[in-house]
GROMACS .gro file of C-alpha atoms in nm:
model
  441
    1MET     CA    1   1.692  -1.256  -0.999
    2ARG     CA    2   1.702  -1.330  -0.630
    3GLU     CA    3   1.875  -1.111  -0.377
    4PRO     CA    4   2.186  -1.247  -0.212
    5ASP     CA    5   2.149  -1.318   0.159
    6VAL     CA    6   2.462  -1.116   0.230
    7PRO     CA    7   2.409  -0.750   0.137
    8GLN     CA    8   2.651  -0.599  -0.110
    9ALA     CA    9   2.855  -0.300  -0.005
   10HIS     CA   10   2.628   0.002  -0.028
   11SER     CA   11   2.728   0.366  -0.024
   12THR     CA   12   2.621   0.574   0.272
   13ALA     CA   13   2.702   0.901   0.097
   14ALA     CA   14   2.343   1.011   0.151
   15LEU     CA   15   2.424   1.041   0.520
   16THR     CA   16   2.647   1.339   0.449
   17THR     CA   17   2.470   1.484   0.147
   18ALA     CA   18   2.116   1.484   0.282
   19PRO     CA   19   1.936   1.817   0.308
   20PRO     CA   20   1.992   1.995   0.643
   21ALA     CA   21   1.633   1.931   0.752
   22LEU     CA   22   1.696   1.559   0.726
   23ARG     CA   23   2.026   1.576   0.910
   24ARG     CA   24   1.855   1.762   1.194
   25GLY     CA   25   1.558   1.535   1.225
   26ALA     CA   26   1.608   1.187   1.145
   27CYS     CA   27   1.650   0.936   0.864
   28PRO     CA   28   1.885   1.088   0.610
   29SER     CA   29   1.936   0.769   0.413
   30LEU     CA   30   1.569   0.679   0.377
   31ASP     CA   31   1.264   0.869   0.262
   32GLU     CA   32   1.225   1.176   0.482
   33PRO     CA   33   1.065   1.046   0.802
   34MET     CA   34   0.727   1.177   0.904
   35GLN     CA   35   0.633   1.286   1.252
   36THR     CA   36   0.335   1.086   1.377
   37GLY     CA   37   0.161   1.049   1.710
   38ASP     CA   38   0.389   0.764   1.816
   39GLY     CA   39   0.717   0.912   1.696
   40LEU     CA   40   0.889   0.924   1.359
   41LEU     CA   41   0.783   0.693   1.080
   42ALA     CA   42   1.043   0.583   0.824
   43ARG     CA   43   0.946   0.446   0.482
   44LEU     CA   44   1.182   0.204   0.309
   45ARG     CA   45   1.169   0.182  -0.070
   46ILE     CA   46   1.317  -0.158  -0.145
   47PRO     CA   47   1.451  -0.194  -0.504
   48GLY     CA   48   1.215  -0.419  -0.698
   49ASP     CA   49   1.033  -0.495  -0.370
   50HIS     CA   50   1.259  -0.802  -0.336
   51LEU     CA   51   1.372  -0.930   0.005
   52THR     CA   52   1.529  -1.248   0.129
   53PRO     CA   53   1.397  -1.389   0.457
   54ARG     CA   54   1.726  -1.301   0.626
   55ARG     CA   55   1.695  -0.939   0.519
   56LEU     CA   56   1.332  -0.918   0.630
   57GLN     CA   57   1.427  -1.062   0.968
   58ALA     CA   58   1.715  -0.816   1.003
   59ILE     CA   59   1.491  -0.521   0.917
   60ALA     CA   60   1.234  -0.631   1.176
   61GLU     CA   61   1.503  -0.670   1.441
   62THR     CA   62   1.639  -0.325   1.357
   63ALA     CA   63   1.291  -0.171   1.380
   64ALA     CA   64   1.250  -0.322   1.726
   65ARG     CA   65   1.593  -0.197   1.834
   66TYR     CA   66   1.550   0.164   1.726
   67GLY     CA   67   1.170   0.207   1.710
   68ASN     CA   68   0.867   0.061   1.880
   69GLY     CA   69   0.881  -0.264   1.681
   70GLN     CA   70   0.567  -0.190   1.483
   71LEU     CA   71   0.610  -0.244   1.108
   72GLU     CA   72   0.373  -0.177   0.821
   73ILE     CA   73   0.344  -0.269   0.457
   74THR     CA   74   0.163   0.019   0.292
   75ALA     CA   75  -0.112   0.009   0.032
   76ARG     CA   76   0.161   0.071  -0.227
   77GLY     CA   77   0.379  -0.212  -0.097
   78ASN     CA   78   0.641  -0.007   0.088
   79LEU     CA   79   0.782  -0.116   0.421
   80GLN     CA   80   0.752   0.126   0.715
   81ALA     CA   81   0.897   0.129   1.066
   82ARG     CA   82   0.725   0.324   1.343
   83GLY     CA   83   0.817   0.476   1.674
   84LEU     CA   84   1.162   0.614   1.587
   85THR     CA   85   1.297   0.921   1.767
   86HIS     CA   86   1.520   1.203   1.652
   87GLN     CA   87   1.804   1.026   1.836
   88THR     CA   88   1.745   0.673   1.706
   89ALA     CA   89   1.635   0.748   1.349
   90PRO     CA   90   1.985   0.820   1.212
   91ARG     CA   91   2.116   0.499   1.368
   92PHE     CA   92   1.821   0.310   1.223
   93ALA     CA   93   1.901   0.451   0.880
   94GLU     CA   94   2.268   0.352   0.905
   95ALA     CA   95   2.175   0.000   1.016
   96ILE     CA   96   1.924  -0.043   0.734
   97GLU     CA   97   2.188   0.061   0.479
   98THR     CA   98   2.399  -0.238   0.585
   99ILE     CA   99   2.105  -0.475   0.534
  100VAL     CA  100   1.951  -0.370   0.204
  101PRO     CA  101   1.995  -0.095  -0.057
  102ILE     CA  102   1.734   0.180  -0.042
  103GLU     CA  103   1.584   0.315  -0.362
  104ARG     CA  104   1.576   0.690  -0.411
  105GLY     CA  105   1.465   0.929  -0.680
  106LEU     CA  106   1.152   0.919  -0.890
  107VAL     CA  107   0.901   0.658  -0.776
  108VAL     CA  108   0.835   0.418  -1.064
  109GLU     CA  109   0.624   0.120  -0.959
  110THR     CA  110   0.570  -0.217  -1.125
  111PRO     CA  111   0.365  -0.516  -1.006
  112PRO     CA  112   0.544  -0.756  -0.769
  113LEU     CA  113   0.541  -1.042  -1.022
  114ALA     CA  114   0.660  -0.831  -1.313
  115GLY     CA  115   0.855  -1.029  -1.568
  116ILE     CA  116   0.768  -1.372  -1.431
  117ASP     CA  117   0.389  -1.360  -1.465
  118PRO     CA  118   0.259  -1.570  -1.758
  119LEU     CA  119  -0.061  -1.365  -1.775
  120GLU     CA  120   0.086  -1.016  -1.810
  121ARG     CA  121   0.049  -0.851  -2.149
  122ALA     CA  122   0.402  -0.711  -2.138
  123ASP     CA  123   0.703  -0.713  -1.906
  124PRO     CA  124   0.692  -0.363  -1.751
  125ARG     CA  125   1.046  -0.366  -1.614
  126PRO     CA  126   1.236  -0.240  -1.922
  127LEU     CA  127   1.003   0.058  -1.962
  128ALA     CA  128   1.021   0.132  -1.588
  129SER     CA  129   1.401   0.130  -1.604
  130ALA     CA  130   1.399   0.360  -1.908
  131ILE     CA  131   1.175   0.610  -1.725
  132ARG     CA  132   1.398   0.606  -1.415
  133ALA     CA  133   1.698   0.676  -1.634
  134ARG     CA  134   1.543   0.999  -1.768
  135SER     CA  135   1.615   1.227  -1.476
  136VAL     CA  136   1.387   1.530  -1.440
  137ALA     CA  137   1.486   1.789  -1.179
  138GLY     CA  138   1.237   1.976  -0.962
  139LEU     CA  139   0.979   1.702  -0.905
  140GLY     CA  140   0.807   1.669  -0.571
  141PRO     CA  141   0.870   1.350  -0.369
  142LYS     CA  142   0.515   1.222  -0.412
  143VAL     CA  143   0.517   1.218  -0.792
  144THR     CA  144   0.462   0.857  -0.899
  145VAL     CA  145   0.474   0.665  -1.225
  146ILE     CA  146   0.309   0.323  -1.258
  147VAL     CA  147   0.404   0.078  -1.532
  148ASP     CA  148   0.154  -0.208  -1.516
  149GLY     CA  149   0.191  -0.518  -1.729
  150GLY     CA  150  -0.163  -0.629  -1.647
  151GLY     CA  151  -0.089  -0.965  -1.488
  152GLN     CA  152  -0.231  -1.160  -1.196
  153ILE     CA  153  -0.149  -0.883  -0.946
  154ASP     CA  154  -0.202  -0.542  -1.101
  155LEU     CA  155  -0.180  -0.186  -0.971
  156VAL     CA  156  -0.523  -0.072  -1.090
  157ALA     CA  157  -0.633   0.046  -0.746
  158LEU     CA  158  -0.326   0.264  -0.685
  159GLY     CA  159  -0.321   0.628  -0.784
  160ALA     CA  160  -0.048   0.762  -1.010
  161ASP     CA  161   0.055   1.087  -1.173
  162ILE     CA  162   0.145   0.891  -1.488
  163ARG     CA  163   0.021   0.540  -1.564
  164PHE     CA  164   0.122   0.306  -1.843
  165SER     CA  165  -0.105   0.001  -1.876
  166ALA     CA  166   0.005  -0.268  -2.118
  167ILE     CA  167  -0.207  -0.326  -2.426
  168SER     CA  168   0.051  -0.555  -2.586
  169PRO     CA  169   0.431  -0.588  -2.573
  170ASP     CA  170   0.451  -0.301  -2.824
  171HIS     CA  171   0.184  -0.059  -2.698
  172TRP     CA  172   0.073   0.098  -2.370
  173GLN     CA  173  -0.233   0.292  -2.264
  174LEU     CA  174  -0.121   0.626  -2.114
  175SER     CA  175  -0.313   0.809  -1.842
  176VAL     CA  176  -0.225   1.120  -1.643
  177ALA     CA  177  -0.386   1.125  -1.299
  178ASN     CA  178  -0.737   0.997  -1.377
  179THR     CA  179  -0.744   1.120  -1.737
  180PRO     CA  180  -0.689   0.870  -2.022
  181VAL     CA  181  -0.462   1.030  -2.281
  182GLY     CA  182  -0.410   0.769  -2.554
  183SER     CA  183  -0.187   0.482  -2.660
  184VAL     CA  184   0.189   0.503  -2.710
  185ALA     CA  185   0.443   0.268  -2.863
  186THR     CA  186   0.691   0.105  -2.628
  187ALA     CA  187   0.978   0.273  -2.813
  188SER     CA  188   0.849   0.624  -2.735
  189ALA     CA  189   0.679   0.566  -2.399
  190ALA     CA  190   0.976   0.677  -2.188
  191ALA     CA  191   1.003   0.999  -2.392
  192ALA     CA  192   0.632   1.063  -2.335
  193ALA     CA  193   0.680   1.013  -1.962
  194GLU     CA  194   0.975   1.255  -1.963
  195ALA     CA  195   0.768   1.520  -2.141
  196ILE     CA  196   0.490   1.490  -1.882
  197LEU     CA  197   0.732   1.490  -1.587
  198THR     CA  198   0.897   1.802  -1.726
  199LEU     CA  199   0.557   1.973  -1.736
  200ILE     CA  200   0.485   1.872  -1.377
  201ALA     CA  201   0.825   2.000  -1.260
  202ALA     CA  202   0.763   2.332  -1.436
  203HIS     CA  203   0.463   2.388  -1.209
  204GLY     CA  204   0.674   2.359  -0.892
  205GLU     CA  205   0.765   2.090  -0.639
  206ALA     CA  206   0.410   2.075  -0.506
  207ALA     CA  207   0.263   2.003  -0.850
  208ARG     CA  208   0.112   1.670  -0.948
  209GLY     CA  209  -0.018   1.520  -1.271
  210ARG     CA  210  -0.371   1.633  -1.191
  211ASP     CA  211  -0.255   1.995  -1.208
  212LEU     CA  212  -0.164   1.985  -1.577
  213PRO     CA  213  -0.402   2.175  -1.807
  214PRO     CA  214  -0.547   1.918  -2.052
  215GLU     CA  215  -0.463   2.122  -2.363
  216VAL     CA  216  -0.099   2.166  -2.254
  217LEU     CA  217  -0.069   1.797  -2.174
  218ARG     CA  218  -0.209   1.686  -2.508
  219GLN     CA  219   0.023   1.919  -2.695
  220ALA     CA  220   0.328   1.789  -2.506
  221VAL     CA  221   0.265   1.422  -2.588
  222ALA     CA  222   0.092   1.454  -2.927
  223ALA     CA  223   0.399   1.340  -3.118
  224HIS     CA  224   0.419   1.021  -2.911
  225LEU     CA  225   0.056   0.908  -2.938
  226THR     CA  226  -0.034   0.621  -3.170
  227GLY     CA  227  -0.405   0.607  -3.091
  228THR     CA  228  -0.687   0.762  -2.894
  229ALA     CA  229  -0.769   0.685  -2.534
  230SER     CA  230  -0.947   0.353  -2.499
  231PRO     CA  231  -0.949   0.257  -2.133
  232SER     CA  232  -1.067  -0.092  -2.049
  233PRO     CA  233  -1.172  -0.087  -1.682
  234ARG     CA  234  -1.103  -0.403  -1.486
  235PRO     CA  235  -1.155  -0.485  -1.119
  236ALA     CA  236  -0.850  -0.458  -0.899
  237THR     CA  237  -0.680  -0.785  -0.817
  238SER     CA  238  -0.572  -0.916  -0.477
  239ALA     CA  239  -0.222  -1.023  -0.379
  240ILE     CA  240  -0.366  -1.273  -0.130
  241GLY     CA  241  -0.381  -1.625  -0.266
  242GLU     CA  242  -0.188  -1.862  -0.490
  243PHE     CA  243  -0.030  -1.777  -0.826
  244THR     CA  244   0.136  -1.979  -1.101
  245LEU     CA  245   0.450  -1.823  -1.249
  246ASP     CA  246   0.655  -1.882  -1.561
  247GLN     CA  247   0.874  -2.099  -1.343
  248GLY     CA  248   0.742  -2.194  -1.003
  249PHE     CA  249   0.467  -2.058  -0.785
  250ALA     CA  250   0.386  -1.769  -0.550
  251ALA     CA  251   0.163  -1.733  -0.246
  252GLY     CA  252   0.048  -1.407  -0.093
  253ILE     CA  253  -0.058  -1.304   0.255
  254ALA     CA  254  -0.141  -0.964   0.405
  255LEU     CA  255  -0.077  -0.782   0.729
  256PRO     CA  256  -0.395  -0.728   0.933
  257PHE     CA  257  -0.483  -0.359   0.898
  258GLY     CA  258  -0.146  -0.317   0.726
  259SER     CA  259   0.054  -0.358   1.048
  260ILE     CA  260   0.236  -0.627   1.244
  261ASP     CA  261   0.472  -0.644   1.541
  262SER     CA  262   0.837  -0.724   1.482
  263ASP     CA  263   0.824  -1.056   1.668
  264SER     CA  264   0.556  -1.190   1.433
  265LEU     CA  265   0.744  -1.071   1.124
  266ILE     CA  266   1.067  -1.226   1.253
  267ALA     CA  267   0.886  -1.554   1.313
  268LEU     CA  268   0.741  -1.543   0.961
  269ALA     CA  269   1.085  -1.480   0.809
  270ARG     CA  270   1.232  -1.768   1.010
  271SER     CA  271   0.959  -2.002   0.891
  272ALA     CA  272   1.051  -1.915   0.532
  273LEU     CA  273   1.416  -1.991   0.604
  274VAL     CA  274   1.334  -2.327   0.760
  275LEU     CA  275   1.118  -2.419   0.461
  276GLY     CA  276   1.387  -2.321   0.213
  277ILE     CA  277   1.204  -2.019   0.070
  278THR     CA  278   1.456  -1.759  -0.045
  279ASP     CA  279   1.246  -1.502  -0.235
  280LEU     CA  280   0.995  -1.269  -0.066
  281ARG     CA  281   0.831  -0.970  -0.232
  282LEU     CA  282   0.648  -0.674  -0.090
  283ALA     CA  283   0.315  -0.629  -0.266
  284PRO     CA  284   0.038  -0.369  -0.285
  285HIS     CA  285  -0.250  -0.363  -0.038
  286HIS     CA  286  -0.033  -0.448   0.264
  287ALA     CA  287   0.072  -0.784   0.121
  288LEU     CA  288   0.380  -1.006   0.117
  289LEU     CA  289   0.451  -1.276  -0.141
  290ALA     CA  290   0.669  -1.585  -0.114
  291LEU     CA  291   0.806  -1.752  -0.428
  292ALA     CA  292   0.915  -2.115  -0.454
  293ALA     CA  293   0.942  -2.403  -0.700
  294ASP     CA  294   0.745  -2.639  -0.475
  295PRO     CA  295   0.385  -2.542  -0.388
  296ALA     CA  296   0.405  -2.761  -0.077
  297MET     CA  297   0.665  -2.522   0.066
  298LEU     CA  298   0.430  -2.232   0.010
  299ALA     CA  299   0.135  -2.417   0.167
  300ALA     CA  300   0.342  -2.475   0.481
  301TRP     CA  301   0.444  -2.108   0.487
  302ILE     CA  302   0.082  -1.998   0.454
  303GLU     CA  303  -0.011  -2.221   0.748
  304ALA     CA  304   0.265  -2.065   0.957
  305ALA     CA  305   0.145  -1.718   0.859
  306ALA     CA  306  -0.213  -1.800   0.960
  307ASN     CA  307  -0.094  -1.920   1.300
  308LEU     CA  308   0.088  -1.589   1.346
  309GLY     CA  309  -0.227  -1.387   1.274
  310PHE     CA  310  -0.161  -1.281   0.914
  311ILE     CA  311  -0.443  -1.263   0.658
  312THR     CA  312  -0.413  -1.571   0.436
  313ALA     CA  313  -0.749  -1.584   0.255
  314PRO     CA  314  -0.909  -1.324   0.024
  315THR     CA  315  -1.237  -1.374   0.210
  316ASP     CA  316  -1.092  -1.273   0.549
  317PRO     CA  317  -1.309  -0.980   0.661
  318ARG     CA  318  -1.002  -0.796   0.792
  319GLY     CA  319  -0.901  -0.745   0.431
  320ALA     CA  320  -1.194  -0.507   0.384
  321VAL     CA  321  -1.101  -0.294   0.687
  322SER     CA  322  -0.844  -0.016   0.715
  323ALA     CA  323  -0.739   0.102   1.060
  324CYS     CA  324  -0.465   0.326   1.196
  325ILE     CA  325  -0.283   0.258   1.522
  326GLY     CA  326  -0.526   0.491   1.702
  327SER     CA  327  -0.503   0.587   2.066
  328GLU     CA  328  -0.301   0.275   2.145
  329GLY     CA  329   0.005   0.428   1.983
  330CYS     CA  330  -0.076   0.776   1.861
  331ALA     CA  331  -0.121   1.094   2.064
  332SER     CA  332  -0.371   1.222   1.807
  333GLY     CA  333  -0.597   0.918   1.835
  334HIS     CA  334  -0.925   0.935   2.025
  335LEU     CA  335  -1.012   0.574   1.950
  336ALA     CA  336  -0.834   0.238   1.986
  337ALA     CA  337  -0.881   0.196   1.613
  338ARG     CA  338  -0.711  -0.139   1.549
  339SER     CA  339  -0.863  -0.304   1.855
  340LEU     CA  340  -1.208  -0.184   1.748
  341ALA     CA  341  -1.142  -0.293   1.389
  342ALA     CA  342  -1.034  -0.639   1.503
  343GLY     CA  343  -1.349  -0.680   1.709
  344LEU     CA  344  -1.575  -0.558   1.429
  345SER     CA  345  -1.403  -0.792   1.181
  346GLU     CA  346  -1.462  -1.086   1.410
  347HIS     CA  347  -1.822  -1.012   1.507
  348HIS     CA  348  -1.956  -0.865   1.182
  349ARG     CA  349  -1.827  -1.098   0.912
  350ASP     CA  350  -2.166  -1.086   0.736
  351LEU     CA  351  -2.147  -0.709   0.707
  352LEU     CA  352  -1.792  -0.723   0.570
  353ASP     CA  353  -1.884  -0.936   0.270
  354GLY     CA  354  -1.629  -0.785   0.033
  355SER     CA  355  -1.871  -0.540  -0.128
  356ILE     CA  356  -1.773  -0.245   0.094
  357THR     CA  357  -1.471  -0.098   0.266
  358LEU     CA  358  -1.473  -0.004   0.634
  359HIS     CA  359  -1.230   0.256   0.765
  360VAL     CA  360  -1.169   0.291   1.140
  361SER     CA  361  -0.970   0.606   1.216
  362GLY     CA  362  -0.843   0.732   1.549
  363CYS     CA  363  -0.893   1.091   1.438
  364ALA     CA  364  -1.018   1.298   1.146
  365LYS     CA  365  -0.682   1.288   0.961
  366GLY     CA  366  -0.762   0.941   0.825
  367CYS     CA  367  -0.400   0.835   0.776
  368ALA     CA  368  -0.478   0.465   0.719
  369HIS     CA  369  -0.715   0.521   0.427
  370PRO     CA  370  -0.679   0.855   0.244
  371ARG     CA  371  -0.960   0.767   0.006
  372ALA     CA  372  -1.336   0.751   0.047
  373ALA     CA  373  -1.476   0.441   0.217
  374ALA     CA  374  -1.832   0.312   0.227
  375LEU     CA  375  -1.833   0.340   0.607
  376THR     CA  376  -1.582   0.535   0.813
  377LEU     CA  377  -1.577   0.539   1.193
  378VAL     CA  378  -1.384   0.835   1.332
  379GLY     CA  379  -1.268   0.886   1.688
  380ALA     CA  380  -1.358   1.217   1.853
  381GLU     CA  381  -1.301   1.345   2.205
  382ASP     CA  382  -1.629   1.217   2.348
  383ASN     CA  383  -1.771   0.980   2.089
  384CYS     CA  384  -1.733   0.809   1.753
  385ALA     CA  385  -1.852   0.966   1.428
  386LEU     CA  386  -1.991   0.782   1.125
  387VAL     CA  387  -1.909   0.906   0.774
  388LEU     CA  388  -2.093   0.752   0.479
  389ASN     CA  389  -1.913   0.723   0.143
  390GLY     CA  390  -1.647   0.974   0.238
  391LEU     CA  391  -1.320   1.058   0.410
  392ALA     CA  392  -1.248   1.062   0.781
  393GLY     CA  393  -1.248   1.443   0.781
  394ASP     CA  394  -1.585   1.476   0.608
  395MET     CA  395  -1.906   1.584   0.777
  396PRO     CA  396  -2.030   1.293   0.990
  397LEU     CA  397  -2.368   1.139   0.931
  398ALA     CA  398  -2.413   1.052   1.299
  399GLU     CA  399  -2.220   1.046   1.626
  400ILE     CA  400  -2.249   0.780   1.897
  401ALA     CA  401  -2.044   0.645   2.185
  402SER     CA  402  -1.781   0.399   2.067
  403ALA     CA  403  -1.918   0.142   2.314
  404ARG     CA  404  -2.245   0.142   2.115
  405MET     CA  405  -2.081   0.079   1.779
  406GLU     CA  406  -2.123  -0.299   1.798
  407SER     CA  407  -2.499  -0.277   1.851
  408ALA     CA  408  -2.535  -0.012   1.580
  409LEU     CA  409  -2.362  -0.232   1.322
  410THR     CA  410  -2.575  -0.526   1.433
  411ARG     CA  411  -2.889  -0.322   1.362
  412LEU     CA  412  -2.748  -0.232   1.022
  413THR     CA  413  -2.669  -0.595   0.939
  414ARG     CA  414  -3.024  -0.698   1.023
  415GLN     CA  415  -3.153  -0.470   0.749
  416ARG     CA  416  -2.998  -0.682   0.474
  417LEU     CA  417  -3.240  -0.878   0.261
  418PRO     CA  418  -3.169  -1.243   0.169
  419GLY     CA  419  -2.897  -1.254  -0.096
  420GLU     CA  420  -2.834  -0.879  -0.073
  421THR     CA  421  -2.481  -0.745  -0.051
  422THR     CA  422  -2.392  -0.486   0.209
  423ALA     CA  423  -2.323  -0.232  -0.065
  424ALA     CA  424  -2.668  -0.284  -0.212
  425CYS     CA  425  -2.822  -0.264   0.135
  426LEU     CA  426  -2.656   0.071   0.209
  427THR     CA  427  -2.776   0.210  -0.124
  428ARG     CA  428  -3.130   0.090  -0.062
  429LEU     CA  429  -3.148   0.227   0.293
  430GLY     CA  430  -3.007   0.571   0.218
  431ALA     CA  431  -2.832   0.815   0.448
  432SER     CA  432  -3.126   0.914   0.668
  433THR     CA  433  -3.223   0.556   0.755
  434ILE     CA  434  -2.861   0.461   0.826
  435ALA     CA  435  -2.821   0.765   1.051
  436GLY     CA  436  -3.133   0.662   1.240
  437LEU     CA  437  -3.000   0.310   1.294
  438PHE     CA  438  -2.682   0.449   1.445
  439ARG     CA  439  -2.856   0.704   1.666
  440GLN     CA  440  -3.112   0.453   1.793
  441GLU     CA  441  -3.090   0.386   2.165
   0.00000   0.00000   0.00000
């Protein structure tokens, strides 16, 4: 189903029923905005991740009017607007409500091509809807359920409190946090999810799936299990590229470092309109998909996206780099993270061969990549710190001036043997040798 270009009437009751903290501070109709170094950040949960080009253009124009015009697609495929203030955020929220409905309640995620992907083992949408319908009070806002049909674009790389991975149309593999639990029949999967969510809620609003004692969890879902845990690991898929659907085709691009300015996003939406593309979908890993019956339309859209600076190829080295806005837009940043990341992506393509992730963070909070990365560069007051296989806030392996980072990475690249991946090179060298390469004058 495609969205209509003209939004349907949508209730703004949330504007008057929001908690007092929201009414004081900002975006009562959206997810509670977060204070960042460049103002308030508002996250928009779009139902089904579906947008028309007109709606995307209107959102970008609204973000420029009430914020700083910087938009992001998150690793989970949510749209974010930056640079709002306590004065403009409520007006932004009201304007967004006239453009597109905003999803609230329990976060239940499905892949962006759910239900139209010929390679998925099961359509995850009915189960996702059944789980949403089972309301459980007392859950924290970060509790997330993933229902993954296992198609061309999966959600393997995303964390979840509860995960259902399709085995077949009739059975799902159930995991809680990182613990495989067992298989469940489709008919009882929503009840199993409700039982687990009830347990999480009983531990308080700060509780997550990882906090559940294993013996309590197993007892709660024992009646729903049809088999033992049998996880089948698979590499995470990319949303960048071309995909064949049940009817038609899709093409995916990504935002460089997860962020783009409103003018570029408006231009991209307009190009879709001109080409006759009516269906856009937010996707995980900072991506955006366009759907069309004619692949030639999608090829032209991809070309337009490339000209606007979007990532259009899975081999683009920027796809292996995470970077926050840094000192260019955040008071907490000690490093112009995205400018540095752009330069490193351009000059060190050999190093960024797809076997490692590079995280460039303006400070030790590591907002752009809250997971471990092979290499993390962290801005500090007087220099730049290197963290190996860790988080931005971990103990650094070495510290050097940011101006020397280019030469340090060049020295590291020269250590690679013919045919060796960067990941293999880092493992072979070890921490002490890598630290020496970075400290070398």
